[in-house]
PDB file of C-alpha atoms in Angstrom:
ATOM      1  CA  MET L 934     -32.446  18.289-123.373  1.00  0.00           C
ATOM      2  CA  LYS L 935     -30.121  18.240-120.352  1.00  0.00           C
ATOM      3  CA  VAL L 936     -32.780  19.934-118.203  1.00  0.00           C
ATOM      4  CA  VAL L 937     -35.240  17.155-118.973  1.00  0.00           C
ATOM      5  CA  PRO L 938     -35.067  14.141-116.643  1.00  0.00           C
ATOM      6  CA  ASP L 939     -33.967  10.909-118.312  1.00  0.00           C
ATOM      7  CA  ARG L 940     -37.409   9.421-117.633  1.00  0.00           C
ATOM      8  CA  CYS L 941     -38.959  12.048-119.954  1.00  0.00           C
ATOM      9  CA  GLN L 942     -36.469  12.115-122.840  1.00  0.00           C
ATOM     10  CA  ALA L 943     -38.512   9.776-125.072  1.00  0.00           C
ATOM     11  CA  ALA L 944     -41.672  11.796-124.373  1.00  0.00           C
ATOM     12  CA  ILE L 945     -39.937  14.900-125.690  1.00  0.00           C
ATOM     13  CA  TRP L 946     -38.887  13.032-128.828  1.00  0.00           C
ATOM     14  CA  CYS L 947     -42.485  11.914-129.405  1.00  0.00           C
ATOM     15  CA  GLY L 948     -43.578  15.551-129.315  1.00  0.00           C
ATOM     16  CA  ALA L 949     -40.696  17.040-131.285  1.00  0.00           C
ATOM     17  CA  GLY L 950     -40.048  14.169-133.696  1.00  0.00           C
ATOM     18  CA  GLU L 951     -43.575  12.931-134.283  1.00  0.00           C
ATOM     19  CA  GLY L 952     -45.693  16.009-133.654  1.00  0.00           C
ATOM     20  CA  LEU L 953     -47.754  14.456-130.881  1.00  0.00           C
ATOM     21  CA  ARG L 954     -49.540  16.661-128.381  1.00  0.00           C
ATOM     22  CA  LEU L 955     -48.944  16.170-124.661  1.00  0.00           C
ATOM     23  CA  GLY L 956     -52.110  14.157-124.011  1.00  0.00           C
ATOM     24  CA  GLU L 957     -51.334  11.939-127.018  1.00  0.00           C
ATOM     25  CA  VAL L 958     -47.817  11.272-125.706  1.00  0.00           C
ATOM     26  CA  LEU L 959     -49.001  10.542-122.166  1.00  0.00           C
ATOM     27  CA  GLY L 960     -51.688   8.202-123.531  1.00  0.00           C
ATOM     28  CA  LEU L 961     -49.240   6.060-125.516  1.00  0.00           C
ATOM     29  CA  GLU L 962     -49.480   2.378-124.713  1.00  0.00           C
ATOM     30  CA  ASN L 963     -46.750  -0.183-125.169  1.00  0.00           C
ATOM     31  CA  SER L 964     -48.900  -2.178-127.574  1.00  0.00           C
ATOM     32  CA  GLU L 965     -49.692  -2.383-131.270  1.00  0.00           C
ATOM     33  CA  ARG L 966     -52.765  -0.270-130.557  1.00  0.00           C
ATOM     34  CA  CYS L 967     -50.384   2.711-130.353  1.00  0.00           C
ATOM     35  CA  ILE L 968     -46.971   1.561-131.602  1.00  0.00           C
ATOM     36  CA  ASP L 969     -46.563  -0.788-134.548  1.00  0.00           C
ATOM     37  CA  ARG L 970     -42.820  -1.385-134.593  1.00  0.00           C
ATOM     38  CA  SER L 971     -42.980  -3.840-137.525  1.00  0.00           C
ATOM     39  CA  ARG L 972     -44.604  -1.200-139.776  1.00  0.00           C
ATOM     40  CA  GLN L 973     -42.682   1.669-138.117  1.00  0.00           C
ATOM     41  CA  GLU L 974     -45.871   3.576-137.291  1.00  0.00           C
ATOM     42  CA  LEU L 975     -47.407   5.336-134.349  1.00  0.00           C
ATOM     43  CA  HIS L 976     -51.175   5.067-134.200  1.00  0.00           C
ATOM     44  CA  VAL L 977     -52.647   8.234-132.745  1.00  0.00           C
ATOM     45  CA  VAL L 978     -55.913   6.847-131.402  1.00  0.00           C
ATOM     46  CA  GLN L 979     -56.157   8.246-127.872  1.00  0.00           C
ATOM     47  CA  GLN L 980     -55.007  10.824-125.398  1.00  0.00           C
ATOM     48  CA  LEU L 981     -54.733  10.795-121.629  1.00  0.00           C
ATOM     49  CA  ARG L 982     -57.090  13.270-120.020  1.00  0.00           C
ATOM     50  CA  PHE L 983     -57.689  14.296-116.426  1.00  0.00           C
ATOM     51  CA  HIS L 984     -60.777  15.741-114.799  1.00  0.00           C
ATOM     52  CA  LYS L 985     -61.520  15.277-111.100  1.00  0.00           C
ATOM     53  CA  GLY L 986     -65.278  15.072-111.562  1.00  0.00           C
ATOM     54  CA  GLN L 987     -65.325  13.131-114.798  1.00  0.00           C
ATOM     55  CA  TYR L 988     -64.577   9.389-114.819  1.00  0.00           C
ATOM     56  CA  GLY L 989     -62.822   9.681-111.433  1.00  0.00           C
ATOM     57  CA  GLY L 990     -59.733  11.539-112.669  1.00  0.00           C
ATOM     58  CA  PHE L 991     -57.590  10.014-115.405  1.00  0.00           C
ATOM     59  CA  TYR L 992     -59.223   8.544-118.509  1.00  0.00           C
ATOM     60  CA  LEU L 993     -58.525   7.855-122.172  1.00  0.00           C
ATOM     61  CA  ALA L 994     -60.349   9.848-124.839  1.00  0.00           C
ATOM     62  CA  ARG L 995     -60.085  10.325-128.582  1.00  0.00           C
ATOM     63  CA  PRO L 996     -57.446  12.858-129.645  1.00  0.00           C
ATOM     64  CA  LYS L 997     -58.361  16.397-130.546  1.00  0.00           C
ATOM     65  CA  SER L 998     -60.664  16.548-133.570  1.00  0.00           C
ATOM     66  CA  GLY L 999     -58.804  15.804-136.793  1.00  0.00           C
ATOM     67  CA  SER L1000     -55.767  14.342-135.015  1.00  0.00           C
ATOM     68  CA  VAL L1001     -56.529  10.622-135.277  1.00  0.00           C
ATOM     69  CA  GLY L1002     -54.320   8.708-137.678  1.00  0.00           C
ATOM     70  CA  ASP L1003     -50.988   7.057-138.284  1.00  0.00           C
ATOM     71  CA  VAL L1004     -47.591   8.732-138.140  1.00  0.00           C
ATOM     72  CA  ASP L1005     -44.358   7.291-139.520  1.00  0.00           C
ATOM     73  CA  LEU L1006     -42.174   6.232-136.598  1.00  0.00           C
ATOM     74  CA  ASP L1007     -38.880   8.071-136.975  1.00  0.00           C
ATOM     75  CA  ASP L1008     -35.802   5.874-136.378  1.00  0.00           C
ATOM     76  CA  HIS L1009     -34.464   8.156-133.633  1.00  0.00           C
ATOM     77  CA  VAL L1010     -37.830   8.216-131.879  1.00  0.00           C
ATOM     78  CA  ALA L1011     -38.078   4.411-132.151  1.00  0.00           C
ATOM     79  CA  LEU L1012     -34.640   4.077-130.527  1.00  0.00           C
ATOM     80  CA  ALA L1013     -35.593   6.549-127.779  1.00  0.00           C
ATOM     81  CA  LEU L1014     -38.804   4.601-127.088  1.00  0.00           C
ATOM     82  CA  GLY L1015     -36.928   1.291-127.002  1.00  0.00           C
ATOM     83  CA  GLU L1016     -34.391   2.685-124.536  1.00  0.00           C
ATOM     84  CA  HIS L1017     -37.188   4.184-122.451  1.00  0.00           C
ATOM     85  CA  VAL L1018     -39.015   0.841-122.216  1.00  0.00           C
ATOM     86  CA  ARG L1019     -35.760  -0.877-121.223  1.00  0.00           C
ATOM     87  CA  LYS L1020     -35.013   1.644-118.440  1.00  0.00           C
ATOM     88  CA  TYR L1021     -38.589   2.381-117.342  1.00  0.00           C
ATOM     89  CA  PRO L1022     -40.862  -0.595-117.979  1.00  0.00           C
ATOM     90  CA  PRO L1023     -44.432   0.428-118.848  1.00  0.00           C
ATOM     91  CA  ALA L1024     -46.890   0.490-115.957  1.00  0.00           C
ATOM     92  CA  LEU L1025     -50.189  -1.357-116.048  1.00  0.00           C
ATOM     93  CA  VAL L1026     -52.936   1.109-115.164  1.00  0.00           C
ATOM     94  CA  GLU L1027     -56.688   0.554-115.188  1.00  0.00           C
ATOM     95  CA  LEU L1028     -58.425   3.521-116.809  1.00  0.00           C
ATOM     96  CA  PRO L1029     -61.855   4.436-118.121  1.00  0.00           C
ATOM     97  CA  ASP L1030     -61.704   4.353-121.930  1.00  0.00           C
ATOM     98  CA  ILE L1031     -64.105   6.548-123.881  1.00  0.00           C
ATOM     99  CA  THR L1032     -62.195   6.368-127.169  1.00  0.00           C
ATOM    100  CA  GLY L1033     -65.178   4.486-128.620  1.00  0.00           C
ATOM    101  CA  GLY L1034     -67.597   7.200-127.487  1.00  0.00           C
ATOM    102  CA  THR L1035     -68.971   8.604-124.275  1.00  0.00           C
ATOM    103  CA  PRO L1036     -71.253   6.282-122.322  1.00  0.00           C
ATOM    104  CA  ASP L1037     -74.982   6.895-122.175  1.00  0.00           C
ATOM    105  CA  PRO L1038     -76.091   9.040-119.219  1.00  0.00           C
ATOM    106  CA  GLY L1039     -76.085   7.009-116.016  1.00  0.00           C
ATOM    107  CA  LYS L1040     -73.854   4.291-117.492  1.00  0.00           C
ATOM    108  CA  GLN L1041     -70.264   3.619-116.447  1.00  0.00           C
ATOM    109  CA  ALA L1042     -67.439   4.144-118.927  1.00  0.00           C
ATOM    110  CA  LYS L1043     -65.748   0.973-120.139  1.00  0.00           C
ATOM    111  CA  ARG L1044     -62.544   0.349-118.155  1.00  0.00           C
ATOM    112  CA  ARG L1045     -59.471  -1.467-119.364  1.00  0.00           C
ATOM    113  CA  THR L1046     -55.921  -2.100-118.229  1.00  0.00           C
ATOM    114  CA  VAL L1047     -53.384  -0.229-120.351  1.00  0.00           C
ATOM    115  CA  SER L1048     -49.603  -0.498-120.445  1.00  0.00           C
ATOM    116  CA  LEU L1049     -48.714   3.218-120.255  1.00  0.00           C
ATOM    117  CA  LEU L1050     -45.275   4.170-121.525  1.00  0.00           C
ATOM    118  CA  PHE L1051     -44.988   7.404-119.573  1.00  0.00           C
ATOM    119  CA  THR L1052     -45.754   7.442-115.875  1.00  0.00           C
ATOM    120  CA  ASP L1053     -44.252   9.034-112.807  1.00  0.00           C
ATOM    121  CA  ASP L1054     -41.643   7.211-110.739  1.00  0.00           C
ATOM    122  CA  GLN L1055     -44.448   5.430-108.844  1.00  0.00           C
ATOM    123  CA  GLY L1056     -46.091   4.031-111.987  1.00  0.00           C
ATOM    124  CA  LYS L1057     -48.984   6.497-111.948  1.00  0.00           C
ATOM    125  CA  PRO L1058     -50.234   8.474-114.959  1.00  0.00           C
ATOM    126  CA  ILE L1059     -48.825  11.961-115.410  1.00  0.00           C
ATOM    127  CA  GLN L1060     -51.435  14.685-115.272  1.00  0.00           C
ATOM    128  CA  PRO L1061     -51.483  16.400-118.689  1.00  0.00           C
ATOM    129  CA  ASP L1062     -52.420  19.821-117.285  1.00  0.00           C
ATOM    130  CA  ARG L1063     -50.141  21.160-114.563  1.00  0.00           C
ATOM    131  CA  ARG L1064     -50.207  24.878-115.261  1.00  0.00           C
ATOM    132  CA  ALA L1065     -49.626  25.877-111.640  1.00  0.00           C
ATOM    133  CA  GLU L1066     -46.339  23.979-111.504  1.00  0.00           C
ATOM    134  CA  ARG L1067     -44.860  25.263-114.755  1.00  0.00           C
ATOM    135  CA  ALA L1068     -43.190  28.339-113.322  1.00  0.00           C
ATOM    136  CA  THR L1069     -40.807  26.175-111.297  1.00  0.00           C
ATOM    137  CA  ALA L1070     -40.535  23.144-113.587  1.00  0.00           C
ATOM    138  CA  PHE L1071     -37.007  23.947-114.765  1.00  0.00           C
ATOM    139  CA  GLN L1072     -35.614  24.328-111.292  1.00  0.00           C
ATOM    140  CA  PRO L1073     -33.930  21.120-110.103  1.00  0.00           C
ATOM    141  CA  ALA L1074     -36.597  18.581-110.920  1.00  0.00           C
ATOM    142  CA  ASP L1075     -38.083  16.625-108.058  1.00  0.00           C
ATOM    143  CA  HIS L1076     -40.986  15.468-110.233  1.00  0.00           C
ATOM    144  CA  ALA L1077     -40.229  14.153-113.704  1.00  0.00           C
ATOM    145  CA  GLY L1078     -43.861  14.619-114.712  1.00  0.00           C
ATOM    146  CA  ASP L1079     -43.669  18.356-114.089  1.00  0.00           C
ATOM    147  CA  VAL L1080     -40.857  18.811-116.592  1.00  0.00           C
ATOM    148  CA  CYS L1081     -42.467  16.436-119.082  1.00  0.00           C
ATOM    149  CA  ALA L1082     -45.663  18.440-118.885  1.00  0.00           C
ATOM    150  CA  LEU L1083     -43.878  21.751-119.393  1.00  0.00           C
ATOM    151  CA  VAL L1084     -41.732  20.719-122.347  1.00  0.00           C
ATOM    152  CA  ALA L1085     -44.053  18.330-124.182  1.00  0.00           C
ATOM    153  CA  GLU L1086     -47.191  20.435-123.750  1.00  0.00           C
ATOM    154  CA  GLU L1087     -46.224  23.091-126.242  1.00  0.00           C
ATOM    155  CA  GLU L1088     -47.813  22.648-129.665  1.00  0.00           C
ATOM    156  CA  PRO L1089     -45.260  21.121-132.041  1.00  0.00           C
ATOM    157  CA  ALA L1090     -43.920  23.322-134.817  1.00  0.00           C
ATOM    158  CA  PRO L1091     -46.134  22.971-137.909  1.00  0.00           C
ATOM    159  CA  GLN L1092     -43.408  21.323-140.003  1.00  0.00           C
ATOM    160  CA  HIS L1093     -43.356  18.353-137.600  1.00  0.00           C
ATOM    161  CA  ARG L1094     -47.063  17.614-137.988  1.00  0.00           C
ATOM    162  CA  GLN L1095     -47.231  18.068-141.768  1.00  0.00           C
ATOM    163  CA  HIS L1096     -45.597  14.710-142.463  1.00  0.00           C
ATOM    164  CA  SER L1097     -48.890  13.059-141.552  1.00  0.00           C
ATOM    165  CA  ALA L1098     -51.528  14.365-143.890  1.00  0.00           C
ATOM    166  CA  SER L1099     -53.840  11.576-142.717  1.00  0.00           C
ATOM    167  CA  ARG L1100     -54.077  13.277-139.310  1.00  0.00           C
ATOM    168  CA  GLY L1101     -55.511  16.449-140.801  1.00  0.00           C
ATOM    169  CA  CYS L1102     -53.010  18.623-138.969  1.00  0.00           C
ATOM    170  CA  GLY L1103     -51.160  21.547-140.354  1.00  0.00           C
TER     171      GLY L1103
END
């Protein structure tokens, strides 16, 4: 974990400890919609997506088919998230939200302001797909998002996702 910038440590724990995919991690909000600290659960209800021609770039969509559900919030992950929020306050970002379904043709997607947990050092969303930058991501990191994308993007080991049968993952 020493090669991962401090700003991305909690993102790695969300992937490794909770079995979240990269887009699911980058779409986490600092709200009960995504994190219910009182019940010690993560609600996997959305992912951050990026497409230049679709919705103007960044947008929120439903997770990959079969991945919606609740995951027990591991104590270590909860501590990492708490420390992350203390050091790097969530950024308010207005995004199109199609988690309720895609809009009818010719209609605008609903937009809402979300309190994203993981952003770059300028408070902007981190692009989930940065394949071109991955070859150099472990050189001295100038961009925290590059390293987050490289490390968190890999599919979690199956044993990490099995603890949430409600997500339909295996």
